[in-house]
Short mmCIF file of C-alpha atoms in Angstrom, two decimals:
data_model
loop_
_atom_site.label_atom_id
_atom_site.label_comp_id
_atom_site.label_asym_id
_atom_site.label_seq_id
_atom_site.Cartn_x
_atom_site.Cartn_y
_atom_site.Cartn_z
CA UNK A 216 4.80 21.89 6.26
CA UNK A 217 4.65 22.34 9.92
CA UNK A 218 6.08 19.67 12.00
CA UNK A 219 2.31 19.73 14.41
CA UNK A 220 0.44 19.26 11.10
CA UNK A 221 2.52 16.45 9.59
CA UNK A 222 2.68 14.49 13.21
CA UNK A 223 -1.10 14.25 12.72
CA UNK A 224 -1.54 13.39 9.63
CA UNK A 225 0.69 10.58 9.94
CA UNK A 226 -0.55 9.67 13.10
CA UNK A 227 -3.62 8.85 11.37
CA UNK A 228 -2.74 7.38 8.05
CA UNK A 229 -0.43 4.95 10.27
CA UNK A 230 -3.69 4.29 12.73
CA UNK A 231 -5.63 3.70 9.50
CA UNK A 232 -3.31 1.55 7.97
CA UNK A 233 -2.55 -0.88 11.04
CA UNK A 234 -6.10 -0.93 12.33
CA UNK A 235 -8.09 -1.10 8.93
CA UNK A 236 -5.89 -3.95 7.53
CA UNK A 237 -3.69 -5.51 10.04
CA UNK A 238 -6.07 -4.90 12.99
CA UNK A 239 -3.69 -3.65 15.17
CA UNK A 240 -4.03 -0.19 17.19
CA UNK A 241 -1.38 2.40 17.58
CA UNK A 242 -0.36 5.20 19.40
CA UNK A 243 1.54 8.02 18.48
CA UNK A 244 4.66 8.86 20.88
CA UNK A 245 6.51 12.12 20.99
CA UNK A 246 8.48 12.85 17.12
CA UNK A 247 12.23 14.09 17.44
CA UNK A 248 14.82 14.36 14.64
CA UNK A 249 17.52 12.47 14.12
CA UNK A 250 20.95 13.35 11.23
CA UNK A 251 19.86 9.74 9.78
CA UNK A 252 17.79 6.64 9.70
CA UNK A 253 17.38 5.43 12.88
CA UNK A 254 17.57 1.35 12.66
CA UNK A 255 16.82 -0.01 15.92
CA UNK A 256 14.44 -2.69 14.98
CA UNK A 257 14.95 -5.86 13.03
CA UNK A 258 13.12 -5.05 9.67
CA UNK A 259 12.92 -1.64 7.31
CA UNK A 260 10.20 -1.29 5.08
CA UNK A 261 11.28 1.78 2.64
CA UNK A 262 9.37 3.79 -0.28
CA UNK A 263 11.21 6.26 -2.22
CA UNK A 264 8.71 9.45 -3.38
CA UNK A 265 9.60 12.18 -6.23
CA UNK A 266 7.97 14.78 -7.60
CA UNK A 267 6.83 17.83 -5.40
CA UNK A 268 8.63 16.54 -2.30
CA UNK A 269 11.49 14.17 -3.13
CA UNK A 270 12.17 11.46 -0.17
CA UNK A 271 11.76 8.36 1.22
CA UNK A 272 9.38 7.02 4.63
CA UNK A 273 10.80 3.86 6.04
CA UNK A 274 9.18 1.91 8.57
CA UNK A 275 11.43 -0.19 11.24
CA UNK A 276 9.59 -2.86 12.77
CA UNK A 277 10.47 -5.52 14.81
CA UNK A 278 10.03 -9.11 13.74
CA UNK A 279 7.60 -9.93 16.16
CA UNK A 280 5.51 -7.14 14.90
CA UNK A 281 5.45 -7.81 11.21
CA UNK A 282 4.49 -11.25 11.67
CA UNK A 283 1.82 -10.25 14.12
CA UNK A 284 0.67 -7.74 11.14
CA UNK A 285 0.86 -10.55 8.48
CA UNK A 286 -0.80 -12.75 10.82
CA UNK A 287 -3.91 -10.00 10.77
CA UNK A 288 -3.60 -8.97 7.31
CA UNK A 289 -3.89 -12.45 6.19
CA UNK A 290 -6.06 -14.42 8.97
CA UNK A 291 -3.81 -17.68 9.09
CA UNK A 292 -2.19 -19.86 11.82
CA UNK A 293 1.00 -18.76 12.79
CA UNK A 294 2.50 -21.92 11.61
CA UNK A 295 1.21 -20.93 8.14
CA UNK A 296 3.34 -17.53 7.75
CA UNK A 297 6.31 -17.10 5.47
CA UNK A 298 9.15 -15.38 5.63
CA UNK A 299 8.55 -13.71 1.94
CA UNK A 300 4.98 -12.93 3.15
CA UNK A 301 6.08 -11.16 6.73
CA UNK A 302 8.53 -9.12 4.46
CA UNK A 303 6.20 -8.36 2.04
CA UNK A 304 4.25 -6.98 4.59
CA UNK A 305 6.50 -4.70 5.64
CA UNK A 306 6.70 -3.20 2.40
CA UNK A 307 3.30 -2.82 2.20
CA UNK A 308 2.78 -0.99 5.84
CA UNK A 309 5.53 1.61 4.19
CA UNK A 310 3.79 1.61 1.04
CA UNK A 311 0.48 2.36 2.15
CA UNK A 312 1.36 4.33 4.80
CA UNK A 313 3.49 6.77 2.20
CA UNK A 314 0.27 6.76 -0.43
CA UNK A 315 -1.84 7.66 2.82
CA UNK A 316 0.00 10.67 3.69
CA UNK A 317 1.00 12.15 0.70
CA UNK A 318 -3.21 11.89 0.22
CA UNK A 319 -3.86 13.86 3.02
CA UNK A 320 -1.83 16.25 2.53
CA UNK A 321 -3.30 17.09 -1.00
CA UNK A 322 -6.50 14.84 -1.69
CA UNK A 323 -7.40 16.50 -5.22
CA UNK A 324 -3.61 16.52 -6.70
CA UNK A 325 -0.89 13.87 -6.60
CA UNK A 326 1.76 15.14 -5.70
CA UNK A 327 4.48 12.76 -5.79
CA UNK A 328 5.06 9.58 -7.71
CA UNK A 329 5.39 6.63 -5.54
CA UNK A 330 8.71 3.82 -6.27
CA UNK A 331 9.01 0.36 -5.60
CA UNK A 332 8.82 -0.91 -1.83
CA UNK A 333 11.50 -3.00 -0.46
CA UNK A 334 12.28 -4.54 2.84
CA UNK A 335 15.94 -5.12 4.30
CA UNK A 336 16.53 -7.55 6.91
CA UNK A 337 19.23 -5.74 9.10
CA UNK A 338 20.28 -9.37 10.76
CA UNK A 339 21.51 -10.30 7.46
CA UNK A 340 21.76 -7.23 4.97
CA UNK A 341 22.77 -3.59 5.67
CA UNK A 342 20.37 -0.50 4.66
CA UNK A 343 21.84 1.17 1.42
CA UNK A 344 20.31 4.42 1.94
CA UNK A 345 21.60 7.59 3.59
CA UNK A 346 19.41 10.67 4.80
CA UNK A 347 20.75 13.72 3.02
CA UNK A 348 18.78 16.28 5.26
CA UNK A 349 17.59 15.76 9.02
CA UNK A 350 15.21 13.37 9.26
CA UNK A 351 11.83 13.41 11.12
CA UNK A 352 10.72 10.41 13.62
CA UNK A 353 7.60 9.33 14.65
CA UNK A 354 7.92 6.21 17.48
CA UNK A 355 4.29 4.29 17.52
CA UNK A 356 3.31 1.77 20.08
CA UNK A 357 1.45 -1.22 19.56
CA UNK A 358 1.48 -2.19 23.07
CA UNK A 359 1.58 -5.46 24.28
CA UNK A 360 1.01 -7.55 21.04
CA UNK A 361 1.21 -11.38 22.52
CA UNK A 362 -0.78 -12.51 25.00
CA UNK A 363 2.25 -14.29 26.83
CA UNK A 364 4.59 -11.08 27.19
CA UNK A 365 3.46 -6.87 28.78
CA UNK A 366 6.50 -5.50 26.67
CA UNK A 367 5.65 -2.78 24.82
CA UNK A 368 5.72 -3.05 21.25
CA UNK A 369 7.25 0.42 19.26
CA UNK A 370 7.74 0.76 15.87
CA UNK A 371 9.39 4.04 13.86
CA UNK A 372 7.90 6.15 11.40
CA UNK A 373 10.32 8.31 9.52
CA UNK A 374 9.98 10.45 7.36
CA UNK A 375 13.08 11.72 4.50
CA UNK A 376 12.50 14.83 2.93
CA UNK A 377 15.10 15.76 0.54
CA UNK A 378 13.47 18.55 -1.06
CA UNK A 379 10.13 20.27 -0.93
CA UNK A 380 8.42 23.01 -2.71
CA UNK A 381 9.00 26.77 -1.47
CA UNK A 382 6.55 28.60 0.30
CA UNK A 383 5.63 30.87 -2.60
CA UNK A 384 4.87 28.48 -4.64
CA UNK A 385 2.67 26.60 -1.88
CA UNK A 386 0.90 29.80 -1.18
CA UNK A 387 -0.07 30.45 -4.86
CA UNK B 160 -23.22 -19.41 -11.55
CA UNK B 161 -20.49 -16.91 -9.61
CA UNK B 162 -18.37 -14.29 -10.99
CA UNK B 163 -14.38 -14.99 -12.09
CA UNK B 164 -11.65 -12.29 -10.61
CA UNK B 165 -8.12 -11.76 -12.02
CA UNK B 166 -6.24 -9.70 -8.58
CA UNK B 167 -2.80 -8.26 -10.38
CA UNK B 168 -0.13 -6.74 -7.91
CA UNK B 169 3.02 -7.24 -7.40
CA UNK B 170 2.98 -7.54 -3.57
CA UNK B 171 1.95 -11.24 -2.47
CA UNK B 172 0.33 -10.24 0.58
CA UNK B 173 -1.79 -7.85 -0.82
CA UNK B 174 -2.89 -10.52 -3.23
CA UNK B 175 -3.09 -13.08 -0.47
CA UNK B 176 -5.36 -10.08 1.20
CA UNK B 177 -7.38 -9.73 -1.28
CA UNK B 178 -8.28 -13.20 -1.89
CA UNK B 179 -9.01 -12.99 1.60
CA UNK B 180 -11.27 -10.02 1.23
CA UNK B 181 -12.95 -11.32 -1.76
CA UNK B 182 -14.18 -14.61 0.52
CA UNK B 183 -16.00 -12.01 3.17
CA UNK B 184 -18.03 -9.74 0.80
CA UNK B 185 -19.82 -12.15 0.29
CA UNK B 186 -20.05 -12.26 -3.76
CA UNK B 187 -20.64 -15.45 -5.74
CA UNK B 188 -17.03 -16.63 -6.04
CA UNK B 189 -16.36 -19.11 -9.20
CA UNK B 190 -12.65 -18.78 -9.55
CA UNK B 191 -9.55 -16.33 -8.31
CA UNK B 192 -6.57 -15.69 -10.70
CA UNK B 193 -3.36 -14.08 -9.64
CA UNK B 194 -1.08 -12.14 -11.69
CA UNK B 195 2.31 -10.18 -10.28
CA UNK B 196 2.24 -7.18 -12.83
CA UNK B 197 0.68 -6.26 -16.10
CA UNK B 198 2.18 -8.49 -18.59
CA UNK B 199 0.96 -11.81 -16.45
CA UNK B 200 -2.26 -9.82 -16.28
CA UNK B 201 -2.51 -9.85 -20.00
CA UNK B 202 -1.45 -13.27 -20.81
CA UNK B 203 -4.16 -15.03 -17.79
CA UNK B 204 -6.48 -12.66 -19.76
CA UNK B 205 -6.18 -14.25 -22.65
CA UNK B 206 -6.44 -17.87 -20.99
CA UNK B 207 -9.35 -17.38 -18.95
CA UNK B 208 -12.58 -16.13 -19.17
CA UNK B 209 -12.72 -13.69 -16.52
CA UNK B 210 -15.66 -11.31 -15.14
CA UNK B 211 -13.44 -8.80 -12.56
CA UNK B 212 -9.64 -7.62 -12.64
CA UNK B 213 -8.48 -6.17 -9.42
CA UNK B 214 -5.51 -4.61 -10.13
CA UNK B 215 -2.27 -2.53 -8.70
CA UNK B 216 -1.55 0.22 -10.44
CA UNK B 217 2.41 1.00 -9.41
CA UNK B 218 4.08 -2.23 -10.27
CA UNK B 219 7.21 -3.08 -11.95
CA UNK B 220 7.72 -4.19 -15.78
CA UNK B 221 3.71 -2.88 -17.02
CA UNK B 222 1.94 -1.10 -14.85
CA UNK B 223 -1.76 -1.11 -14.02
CA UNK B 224 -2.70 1.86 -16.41
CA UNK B 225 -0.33 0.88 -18.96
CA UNK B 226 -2.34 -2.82 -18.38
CA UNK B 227 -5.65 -1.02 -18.60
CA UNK B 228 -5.35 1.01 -21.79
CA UNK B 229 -4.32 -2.22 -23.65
CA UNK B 230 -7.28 -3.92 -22.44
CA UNK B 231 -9.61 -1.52 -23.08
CA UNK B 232 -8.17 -1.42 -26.94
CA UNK B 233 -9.59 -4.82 -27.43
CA UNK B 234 -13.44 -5.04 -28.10
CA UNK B 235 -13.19 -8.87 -26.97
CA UNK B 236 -12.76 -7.55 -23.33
CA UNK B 237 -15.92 -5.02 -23.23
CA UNK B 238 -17.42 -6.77 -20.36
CA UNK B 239 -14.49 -7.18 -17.96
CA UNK B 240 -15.11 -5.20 -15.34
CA UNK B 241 -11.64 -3.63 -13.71
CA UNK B 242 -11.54 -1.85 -10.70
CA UNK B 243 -7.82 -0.97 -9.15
CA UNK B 244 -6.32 -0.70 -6.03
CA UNK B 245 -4.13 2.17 -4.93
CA UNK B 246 -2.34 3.81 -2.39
CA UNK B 247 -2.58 6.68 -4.66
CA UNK B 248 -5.97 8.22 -3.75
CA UNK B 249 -5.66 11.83 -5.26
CA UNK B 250 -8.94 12.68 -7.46
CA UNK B 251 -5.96 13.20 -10.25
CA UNK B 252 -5.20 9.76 -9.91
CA UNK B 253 -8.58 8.16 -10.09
CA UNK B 254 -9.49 10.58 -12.94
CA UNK B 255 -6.47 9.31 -15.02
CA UNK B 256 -7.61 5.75 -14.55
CA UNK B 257 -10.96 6.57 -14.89
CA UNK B 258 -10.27 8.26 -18.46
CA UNK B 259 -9.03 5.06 -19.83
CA UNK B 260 -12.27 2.76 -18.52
CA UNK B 261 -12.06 1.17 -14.90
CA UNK B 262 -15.06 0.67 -12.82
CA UNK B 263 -14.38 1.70 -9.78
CA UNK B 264 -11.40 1.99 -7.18
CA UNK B 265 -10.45 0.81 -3.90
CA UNK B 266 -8.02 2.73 -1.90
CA UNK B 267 -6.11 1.44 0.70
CA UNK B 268 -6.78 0.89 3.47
CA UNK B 269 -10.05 -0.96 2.96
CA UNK B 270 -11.90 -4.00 4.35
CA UNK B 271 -14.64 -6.29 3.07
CA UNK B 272 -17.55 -3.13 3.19
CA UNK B 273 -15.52 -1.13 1.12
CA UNK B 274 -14.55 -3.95 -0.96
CA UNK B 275 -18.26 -5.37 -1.18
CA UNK B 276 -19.45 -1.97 -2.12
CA UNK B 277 -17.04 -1.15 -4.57
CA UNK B 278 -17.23 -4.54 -6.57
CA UNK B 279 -21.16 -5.01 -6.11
CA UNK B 280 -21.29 -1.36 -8.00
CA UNK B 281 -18.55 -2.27 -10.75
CA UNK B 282 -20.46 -5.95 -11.54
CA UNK B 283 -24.42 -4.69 -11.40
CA UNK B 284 -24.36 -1.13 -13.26
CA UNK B 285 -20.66 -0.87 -14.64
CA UNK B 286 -19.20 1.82 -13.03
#
């Protein structure tokens, strides 16, 4: 798949995913590829895929973001958040975010079967997986996401695509 | 008198969301179950009387289908409604669930509209 056509369609199923349910908006920055994971961000949320493209997406989050994505998924104080739920949701942003894609890509067939999500604290844990092919990155912002601080929140998007089918099978 | 759900997944923020959900469609609400995957499913089944199952369809130990077809064995359970949830959108998908008797699907991403519209279809005509 072109690189142009992929950057869209994740830019949406990320947009969908974070406005729809989290009510945050985000904004696409430029993609570049990187020989591995890149894990500059407190949290990965990762989804391994198999079938006609055999991967995994990971999403690397800050804390500060996931709780501010908990905090709109569910619609409690802040005081009220756990540290199971703000994990949980970072499983779920790579989880739906992976089922979104894959869907646009091919609405009518599915084309790869979806594992387990799981979310690895970096503070206290180290990520067990290894890209065995270039990897593509997609860097969202968030902006500024409390109302006490401009910084700019980013988040990464990326993408593992072990294998994939060949163009003459695509084109039949 | 309001309708009894059943919400089966195996992520506790989705079933945190959708209890959430559930409170803004604005349905007749008598009670809200949760189960983590399809074998808690199937026991709170048998324990409650129940009206609507929301359920996941990729979780670990049974899955949602697998959860689905052994409902749908037992006459007892005719008039549960189920509708699932999925990040798994394809028209494949939905036609594989839909072969062994749901009532509808939500994919996500969805809010309270979808939510409202999908359940107020799956409890008034059945599908």
């Amino acid at each position: 798949m072109e690189t142009d056509k992929l950057s869209q369609i994740v830019s949406e199923a990320c947009g969908e995913v974070l406005e729809k349910m989290m009510f945050l908006e985000a904004w696409q920055k430029e993609p570049y590829t990187a020989r591995d994971f890149v894990l500059e961000k407190e949290l990965v949320g990762g989804i391994a895929f198999q079938g006609e493209f055999n991967g995994r997406i990971i999403v690397n989050c800050s804390r500060r973001l996931a709780e501010a994505a908990t905090l709109g998924l569910l619609g409690v104080e802040p005081d009220a958040l756990l540290e199971e739920q703000v994990k949980d949701t970072v499983k779920e942003m790579a989880n739906m975010i992976c089922g979104s894609v894959f869907s646009k890509i091919d609405s009518v067939n599915s084309l790869v079967k979806l594992g387990i999500p799981s979310c690895v604290d970096l503070k206290i844990e180290t990520f067990p997986f290894k890209a065995e092919k270039e990897i593509m990155v997609f860097p969202f912002s968030c902006g500024s996401i409390t109302p006490d601080s401009e910084e700019e929140e980013v988040f990464l998007l990326e993408i593992s695509i072990d294998s994939q089918p060949d163009s003459s099978r695509q084109n039949q | 008198m309001g309708f009894a759900f059943m919400i089966v997944d195996d992520s506790v923020i989705i079933r945190a969301f959708v209890r959430k959900t559930l409170g803004l469609t604005g349905l007749e609400i008598d009670t809200i179950v949760e189960a983590c995957d399809g074998e808690e499913g199937l026991r709170l089944l048998a324990e409650n009387k129940l009206d609507v199952i929301l359920t996941d369809i990729n979780m670990p130990k049974m899955d949602g289908l697998e959860m689905i077809r052994r409902i749908r064995q037992e006459k007892k359970y005719n008039t549960v409604k189920i509708v699932i949830i999925t990040t798994e959108g394809s028209r494949q998908k939905v036609l594989e669930a839909a072969k062994i008797g749901i009532n509808g699907y939500l994919k996500k991403p969805f809010g309270p509209e979808e939510a409202l519209e999908v359940l107020g279809k799956a409890v008034t005509h059945g599908n």
